[in-house]
């Protein structure tokens, strides 16, 4: 009788242990997300990582920094990353030029790019016959440059040459080393460094083009649909981080982080903070997607590249606001 009771208790213990192990095995782990970037980790991403916001929302984040937008778009299309943080005109280009079905899920920054040129150049007309360098010749900031020069009656491949040369810091370095590279579109902090080195600004996107939705997050549409909860969690962490970054009370901490993450001189980091946080075209509050700015992005592509027969489609073809709405709801619910 005693042996029978012991066997029964042992059976109950083993079953309980197995059930417990099964429950542990089935407990959901942190969702892993790989983010592809061009200029190192975006500042809010670095903050979210440092402050444990990704862990708070149950995700793990890996980043990969790539040399230019062509490589980044190709890697996203090949499934070598989940989310891209890049000028969102690249998402439009993936749809229209590469026939990849991608969707923009959140904004982040406007554009504070300026047409920076060699010190001896005094006007846009001085660029006639010169070589200008870009990341890629048919996306984003190259289209900004083409538009600015078109305002002065100059056309690419007719009045000046475009040469692909990689991301912003690489272009500034190239302009230092090769005086034949007359100019490029540069944004903070590279544009600030360029001015300190006596390069000349011939005008800004805000002045000459108007509001422009620059960097934001986008993904392959099928992957996004299959990972809605993970995207909402990632975006929620990023929204919280962007709020912290833009809080004036955190100014000195943010400047120190800029110095560390982007290897900036203290004075350049301080000036970058002031421009990026307080001037039009910088960081958007709550990483909001600027629909007016994105409408200008589409108009620019239609005018400069002749896309859609010159008549741009509605922004909703590329941007799905439901991901951002879900992220905002998570942020509100997490308080």
Tab-separated table of C-alpha atoms in Angstrom:
chain	number	residue	atom	x	y	z
A	1	UNK	CA	0.000	0.000	0.000
A	2	UNK	CA	2.818	2.351	0.993
A	3	UNK	CA	4.723	1.534	-2.223
A	4	UNK	CA	1.627	2.218	-4.311
A	5	UNK	CA	1.191	5.638	-2.677
A	6	UNK	CA	4.839	6.474	-3.271
A	7	UNK	CA	4.539	5.485	-6.943
A	8	UNK	CA	1.422	7.641	-7.297
A	9	UNK	CA	3.109	10.647	-5.666
A	10	UNK	CA	6.176	10.164	-7.850
A	11	UNK	CA	3.977	10.060	-10.960
A	12	UNK	CA	2.231	13.274	-9.927
A	13	UNK	CA	5.610	14.943	-9.300
A	14	UNK	CA	7.018	13.866	-12.697
A	15	UNK	CA	3.873	15.002	-14.526
A	16	UNK	CA	4.001	18.334	-12.699
A	17	UNK	CA	7.684	18.737	-13.525
A	18	UNK	CA	7.067	17.972	-17.191
A	19	UNK	CA	4.163	20.371	-17.330
A	20	UNK	CA	6.268	23.046	-15.661
A	21	UNK	CA	9.112	22.538	-18.124
A	22	UNK	CA	6.643	22.623	-20.991
A	23	UNK	CA	5.212	25.902	-19.729
A	24	UNK	CA	8.683	27.348	-19.461
A	25	UNK	CA	9.557	26.171	-22.953
A	26	UNK	CA	6.417	27.761	-24.354
A	27	UNK	CA	6.876	31.102	-22.560
A	28	UNK	CA	7.378	33.726	-25.235
A	29	UNK	CA	10.899	35.109	-25.416
A	30	UNK	CA	11.907	38.587	-26.504
A	31	UNK	CA	11.171	39.268	-30.171
A	32	UNK	CA	14.392	39.980	-32.060
A	33	UNK	CA	14.446	42.814	-34.597
A	34	UNK	CA	17.344	43.767	-36.860
A	35	UNK	CA	17.480	47.434	-37.862
A	36	UNK	CA	19.510	48.561	-40.880
A	37	UNK	CA	21.008	52.051	-40.638
A	38	UNK	CA	23.208	54.324	-42.719
A	39	UNK	CA	24.824	56.791	-40.309
A	40	UNK	CA	25.278	54.626	-37.251
A	41	UNK	CA	22.630	54.139	-34.595
A	42	UNK	CA	19.914	56.813	-34.631
A	43	UNK	CA	20.085	58.827	-31.423
A	44	UNK	CA	16.681	57.642	-30.087
A	45	UNK	CA	17.685	54.040	-30.760
A	46	UNK	CA	20.857	54.504	-28.726
A	47	UNK	CA	18.800	56.046	-25.907
A	48	UNK	CA	16.200	53.273	-25.993
A	49	UNK	CA	18.970	50.694	-25.767
A	50	UNK	CA	20.836	52.468	-22.971
A	51	UNK	CA	17.694	53.042	-20.877
A	52	UNK	CA	16.334	49.511	-21.286
A	53	UNK	CA	13.247	50.619	-23.218
A	54	UNK	CA	13.482	47.766	-25.716
A	55	UNK	CA	13.573	45.256	-22.872
A	56	UNK	CA	10.630	47.059	-21.276
A	57	UNK	CA	8.577	46.347	-24.385
A	58	UNK	CA	9.841	42.773	-24.750
A	59	UNK	CA	12.138	43.065	-27.747
A	60	UNK	CA	15.834	42.657	-28.542
A	61	UNK	CA	17.376	44.931	-31.151
A	62	UNK	CA	20.403	44.383	-33.370
A	63	UNK	CA	21.680	47.092	-35.714
A	64	UNK	CA	23.833	46.987	-38.818
A	65	UNK	CA	25.366	50.119	-40.273
A	66	UNK	CA	25.781	50.072	-44.050
A	67	UNK	CA	27.927	52.192	-46.399
A	68	UNK	CA	25.233	53.588	-48.696
A	69	UNK	CA	21.532	53.488	-49.442
A	70	UNK	CA	21.896	51.109	-52.406
A	71	UNK	CA	23.368	48.423	-50.143
A	72	UNK	CA	20.810	49.099	-47.430
A	73	UNK	CA	17.853	48.754	-49.803
A	74	UNK	CA	19.316	45.575	-51.292
A	75	UNK	CA	19.839	44.044	-47.838
A	76	UNK	CA	16.293	44.851	-46.761
A	77	UNK	CA	14.908	43.318	-49.955
A	78	UNK	CA	17.045	40.199	-49.397
A	79	UNK	CA	15.710	39.705	-45.874
A	80	UNK	CA	19.021	40.635	-44.239
A	81	UNK	CA	17.240	43.083	-41.959
A	82	UNK	CA	13.745	43.699	-40.631
A	83	UNK	CA	13.413	47.475	-40.349
A	84	UNK	CA	15.290	50.223	-42.176
A	85	UNK	CA	15.907	53.705	-40.803
A	86	UNK	CA	16.627	55.878	-43.786
A	87	UNK	CA	15.184	58.733	-45.831
A	88	UNK	CA	11.730	57.413	-46.705
A	89	UNK	CA	12.049	58.322	-50.372
A	90	UNK	CA	14.143	55.151	-50.453
A	91	UNK	CA	10.991	53.197	-49.590
A	92	UNK	CA	9.204	54.859	-52.505
A	93	UNK	CA	12.134	53.967	-54.767
A	94	UNK	CA	12.003	50.336	-53.628
A	95	UNK	CA	8.340	50.171	-54.618
A	96	UNK	CA	8.555	52.065	-57.884
A	97	UNK	CA	12.007	51.159	-59.192
A	98	UNK	CA	12.780	47.763	-57.654
A	99	UNK	CA	9.149	46.584	-57.385
A	100	UNK	CA	9.593	45.604	-53.728
A	101	UNK	CA	6.457	45.844	-51.603
A	102	UNK	CA	7.576	47.903	-48.613
A	103	UNK	CA	5.613	50.028	-46.165
A	104	UNK	CA	6.630	53.077	-44.120
A	105	UNK	CA	5.576	52.638	-40.483
A	106	UNK	CA	6.874	55.777	-38.701
A	107	UNK	CA	8.732	59.043	-39.214
A	108	UNK	CA	11.502	60.446	-37.075
A	109	UNK	CA	13.223	63.415	-38.685
A	110	UNK	CA	12.654	66.121	-41.251
A	111	UNK	CA	15.423	67.429	-43.472
A	112	UNK	CA	17.905	70.153	-42.579
A	113	UNK	CA	20.130	69.454	-45.559
A	114	UNK	CA	22.011	72.264	-47.202
A	115	UNK	CA	23.802	72.437	-50.531
A	116	UNK	CA	27.385	72.708	-49.290
A	117	UNK	CA	30.065	73.663	-51.818
A	118	UNK	CA	33.786	74.312	-52.041
A	119	UNK	CA	34.920	77.653	-50.527
A	120	UNK	CA	35.679	79.281	-53.888
A	121	UNK	CA	32.143	78.722	-55.216
A	122	UNK	CA	29.906	81.733	-54.598
A	123	UNK	CA	26.636	80.877	-56.375
A	124	UNK	CA	24.693	77.993	-57.873
A	125	UNK	CA	25.601	79.186	-61.361
A	126	UNK	CA	29.259	78.585	-60.465
A	127	UNK	CA	28.380	74.852	-60.391
A	128	UNK	CA	27.904	74.711	-64.154
A	129	UNK	CA	30.216	72.084	-65.591
A	130	UNK	CA	31.172	70.814	-62.132
A	131	UNK	CA	30.901	67.391	-60.464
A	132	UNK	CA	28.536	67.047	-57.496
A	133	UNK	CA	28.509	63.984	-55.258
A	134	UNK	CA	25.508	62.114	-53.855
A	135	UNK	CA	24.649	58.920	-52.001
A	136	UNK	CA	22.640	57.484	-54.903
A	137	UNK	CA	21.681	59.516	-57.988
A	138	UNK	CA	17.955	58.733	-58.076
A	139	UNK	CA	16.741	58.860	-54.477
A	140	UNK	CA	16.139	61.236	-51.576
A	141	UNK	CA	18.786	63.920	-51.185
A	142	UNK	CA	20.036	63.669	-54.769
A	143	UNK	CA	16.527	64.720	-55.833
A	144	UNK	CA	16.756	67.656	-53.431
A	145	UNK	CA	19.973	68.741	-55.131
A	146	UNK	CA	18.521	68.348	-58.609
A	147	UNK	CA	15.542	70.488	-57.626
A	148	UNK	CA	17.688	73.245	-56.118
A	149	UNK	CA	19.836	73.432	-59.242
A	150	UNK	CA	16.762	73.253	-61.475
A	151	UNK	CA	15.480	76.404	-59.756
A	152	UNK	CA	18.513	78.091	-61.321
A	153	UNK	CA	17.853	76.511	-64.731
A	154	UNK	CA	20.456	73.746	-64.448
A	155	UNK	CA	19.848	70.083	-65.276
A	156	UNK	CA	21.789	66.970	-64.244
A	157	UNK	CA	23.991	65.350	-66.919
A	158	UNK	CA	23.585	68.449	-69.060
A	159	UNK	CA	24.852	71.329	-66.952
A	160	UNK	CA	26.650	69.347	-64.243
A	161	UNK	CA	27.674	65.757	-63.420
A	162	UNK	CA	26.427	63.613	-60.526
A	163	UNK	CA	28.694	61.025	-58.953
A	164	UNK	CA	27.638	58.435	-56.324
A	165	UNK	CA	29.935	58.512	-53.328
A	166	UNK	CA	28.225	57.001	-50.296
A	167	UNK	CA	26.770	58.344	-47.064
A	168	UNK	CA	27.062	61.906	-45.763
A	169	UNK	CA	30.337	61.719	-43.770
A	170	UNK	CA	32.045	59.985	-46.695
A	171	UNK	CA	30.922	62.767	-49.034
A	172	UNK	CA	32.309	65.459	-46.762
A	173	UNK	CA	35.614	63.589	-46.537
A	174	UNK	CA	35.668	63.299	-50.331
A	175	UNK	CA	35.090	67.042	-50.730
A	176	UNK	CA	38.060	67.699	-48.445
A	177	UNK	CA	40.340	65.419	-50.473
A	178	UNK	CA	39.066	66.137	-53.986
A	179	UNK	CA	38.556	69.796	-54.842
A	180	UNK	CA	36.996	68.700	-58.144
A	181	UNK	CA	33.954	67.533	-56.154
A	182	UNK	CA	32.255	70.900	-56.093
A	183	UNK	CA	29.418	70.193	-53.665
A	184	UNK	CA	26.931	67.884	-52.014
A	185	UNK	CA	23.777	67.882	-49.889
A	186	UNK	CA	24.856	67.664	-46.248
A	187	UNK	CA	22.846	67.713	-43.021
A	188	UNK	CA	23.834	68.081	-39.358
A	189	UNK	CA	26.328	67.326	-37.980
A	190	UNK	CA	28.278	67.085	-41.258
A	191	UNK	CA	26.931	70.409	-42.528
A	192	UNK	CA	28.021	72.075	-39.274
A	193	UNK	CA	31.504	70.561	-39.521
A	194	UNK	CA	31.660	71.710	-43.165
A	195	UNK	CA	30.854	75.312	-42.207
A	196	UNK	CA	33.551	75.229	-39.533
A	197	UNK	CA	35.945	74.177	-42.302
A	198	UNK	CA	34.860	77.101	-44.510
A	199	UNK	CA	32.722	75.196	-46.976
A	200	UNK	CA	29.866	77.389	-48.206
A	201	UNK	CA	26.098	76.865	-47.995
A	202	UNK	CA	24.103	77.842	-51.093
A	203	UNK	CA	20.754	77.262	-49.416
A	204	UNK	CA	18.736	74.789	-47.384
A	205	UNK	CA	15.927	72.377	-48.170
A	206	UNK	CA	13.653	74.236	-45.760
A	207	UNK	CA	14.255	77.516	-47.606
A	208	UNK	CA	14.149	76.259	-51.175
A	209	UNK	CA	11.879	73.193	-51.127
A	210	UNK	CA	9.871	73.442	-47.910
A	211	UNK	CA	8.853	70.722	-45.417
A	212	UNK	CA	10.403	67.351	-46.254
A	213	UNK	CA	9.865	64.019	-44.509
A	214	UNK	CA	13.368	62.615	-44.325
A	215	UNK	CA	14.384	59.693	-42.112
A	216	UNK	CA	11.793	57.189	-40.986
A	217	UNK	CA	11.224	53.465	-40.538
A	218	UNK	CA	10.079	51.097	-43.256
A	219	UNK	CA	9.920	47.336	-43.799
A	220	UNK	CA	8.862	44.705	-46.269
A	221	UNK	CA	5.066	44.818	-46.113
A	222	UNK	CA	4.582	41.071	-45.601
A	223	UNK	CA	7.106	40.986	-42.751
A	224	UNK	CA	5.416	44.021	-41.179
A	225	UNK	CA	1.975	42.431	-41.375
A	226	UNK	CA	3.282	39.245	-39.775
A	227	UNK	CA	5.065	41.131	-36.967
A	228	UNK	CA	2.623	43.902	-36.072
A	229	UNK	CA	3.010	43.448	-32.314
A	230	UNK	CA	6.815	43.490	-32.491
A	231	UNK	CA	6.817	46.609	-34.659
A	232	UNK	CA	4.419	48.362	-32.268
A	233	UNK	CA	6.748	47.495	-29.382
A	234	UNK	CA	9.832	48.744	-31.218
A	235	UNK	CA	8.149	51.977	-32.270
A	236	UNK	CA	6.771	52.527	-28.753
A	237	UNK	CA	10.273	52.280	-27.283
A	238	UNK	CA	11.543	54.678	-29.946
A	239	UNK	CA	8.770	57.200	-29.271
A	240	UNK	CA	9.615	57.175	-25.553
A	241	UNK	CA	13.295	57.627	-26.391
A	242	UNK	CA	12.598	60.488	-28.799
A	243	UNK	CA	10.591	62.274	-26.105
A	244	UNK	CA	13.557	61.949	-23.763
A	245	UNK	CA	16.005	63.165	-26.424
A	246	UNK	CA	13.901	66.258	-27.140
A	247	UNK	CA	13.323	67.165	-23.501
A	248	UNK	CA	15.352	70.354	-22.851
A	249	UNK	CA	16.114	69.082	-19.363
A	250	UNK	CA	18.201	66.285	-20.874
A	251	UNK	CA	20.245	68.571	-23.142
A	252	UNK	CA	23.670	67.945	-21.606
A	253	UNK	CA	23.161	64.180	-21.466
A	254	UNK	CA	22.074	64.144	-25.109
A	255	UNK	CA	25.093	66.210	-26.147
A	256	UNK	CA	27.383	63.774	-24.347
A	257	UNK	CA	25.671	60.893	-26.125
A	258	UNK	CA	26.147	62.647	-29.490
A	259	UNK	CA	29.851	63.041	-28.723
A	260	UNK	CA	30.115	59.326	-27.918
A	261	UNK	CA	27.895	57.885	-30.661
A	262	UNK	CA	28.947	60.160	-33.542
A	263	UNK	CA	32.477	61.015	-32.379
A	264	UNK	CA	31.773	64.745	-32.507
A	265	UNK	CA	33.740	67.614	-31.045
A	266	UNK	CA	31.855	69.089	-28.071
A	267	UNK	CA	31.132	72.389	-29.844
A	268	UNK	CA	29.795	70.572	-32.924
A	269	UNK	CA	27.622	68.313	-30.767
A	270	UNK	CA	26.188	71.331	-28.931
A	271	UNK	CA	25.392	73.130	-32.186
A	272	UNK	CA	23.898	69.957	-33.665
A	273	UNK	CA	21.630	69.600	-30.642
A	274	UNK	CA	20.416	73.185	-30.950
A	275	UNK	CA	19.674	72.857	-34.664
A	276	UNK	CA	18.189	69.376	-34.579
A	277	UNK	CA	15.930	69.887	-31.553
A	278	UNK	CA	14.682	73.433	-32.057
A	279	UNK	CA	14.734	74.293	-35.783
A	280	UNK	CA	12.321	73.234	-38.591
A	281	UNK	CA	13.316	69.994	-40.257
A	282	UNK	CA	14.943	68.438	-37.198
A	283	UNK	CA	13.648	65.724	-34.890
A	284	UNK	CA	9.854	65.390	-34.998
A	285	UNK	CA	8.038	65.313	-31.662
A	286	UNK	CA	6.963	61.746	-30.848
A	287	UNK	CA	8.672	60.668	-34.101
A	288	UNK	CA	5.589	61.867	-35.949
A	289	UNK	CA	5.315	61.212	-39.679
A	290	UNK	CA	4.992	64.536	-41.533
A	291	UNK	CA	2.317	63.971	-44.174
A	292	UNK	CA	2.838	67.408	-45.719
A	293	UNK	CA	6.568	66.782	-45.859
A	294	UNK	CA	6.007	63.365	-47.432
A	295	UNK	CA	3.625	64.860	-49.984
A	296	UNK	CA	6.524	67.135	-50.968
A	297	UNK	CA	8.787	64.069	-51.239
A	298	UNK	CA	6.370	62.514	-53.736
A	299	UNK	CA	5.926	65.775	-55.657
A	300	UNK	CA	9.691	66.101	-55.922
A	301	UNK	CA	10.065	62.577	-57.320
A	302	UNK	CA	7.247	63.223	-59.797
A	303	UNK	CA	8.816	66.485	-60.991
A	304	UNK	CA	12.482	65.526	-61.036
A	305	UNK	CA	12.315	61.860	-62.078
A	306	UNK	CA	9.047	62.008	-64.041
A	307	UNK	CA	7.527	59.250	-61.898
A	308	UNK	CA	3.781	58.529	-62.238
A	309	UNK	CA	3.600	60.690	-65.325
A	310	UNK	CA	4.267	63.702	-63.120
A	311	UNK	CA	1.203	63.095	-60.924
A	312	UNK	CA	2.207	61.638	-57.535
A	313	UNK	CA	-0.094	59.154	-55.771
A	314	UNK	CA	-1.571	59.626	-52.307
A	315	UNK	CA	0.879	59.157	-49.382
A	316	UNK	CA	-1.207	56.208	-48.126
A	317	UNK	CA	0.146	54.079	-50.964
A	318	UNK	CA	3.417	53.901	-49.020
A	319	UNK	CA	2.603	54.906	-45.432
A	320	UNK	CA	0.384	52.869	-43.104
A	321	UNK	CA	-0.434	54.912	-39.985
A	322	UNK	CA	-1.903	51.927	-38.097
A	323	UNK	CA	1.549	50.803	-36.903
A	324	UNK	CA	2.241	54.214	-35.369
A	325	UNK	CA	-1.220	54.359	-33.800
A	326	UNK	CA	-0.628	50.976	-32.150
A	327	UNK	CA	2.744	52.182	-30.841
A	328	UNK	CA	1.232	55.342	-29.345
A	329	UNK	CA	-1.409	53.210	-27.633
A	330	UNK	CA	1.342	51.038	-26.144
A	331	UNK	CA	3.205	54.066	-24.831
A	332	UNK	CA	0.026	55.391	-23.237
A	333	UNK	CA	-0.785	51.991	-21.754
A	334	UNK	CA	2.717	51.552	-20.347
A	335	UNK	CA	2.484	54.639	-18.108
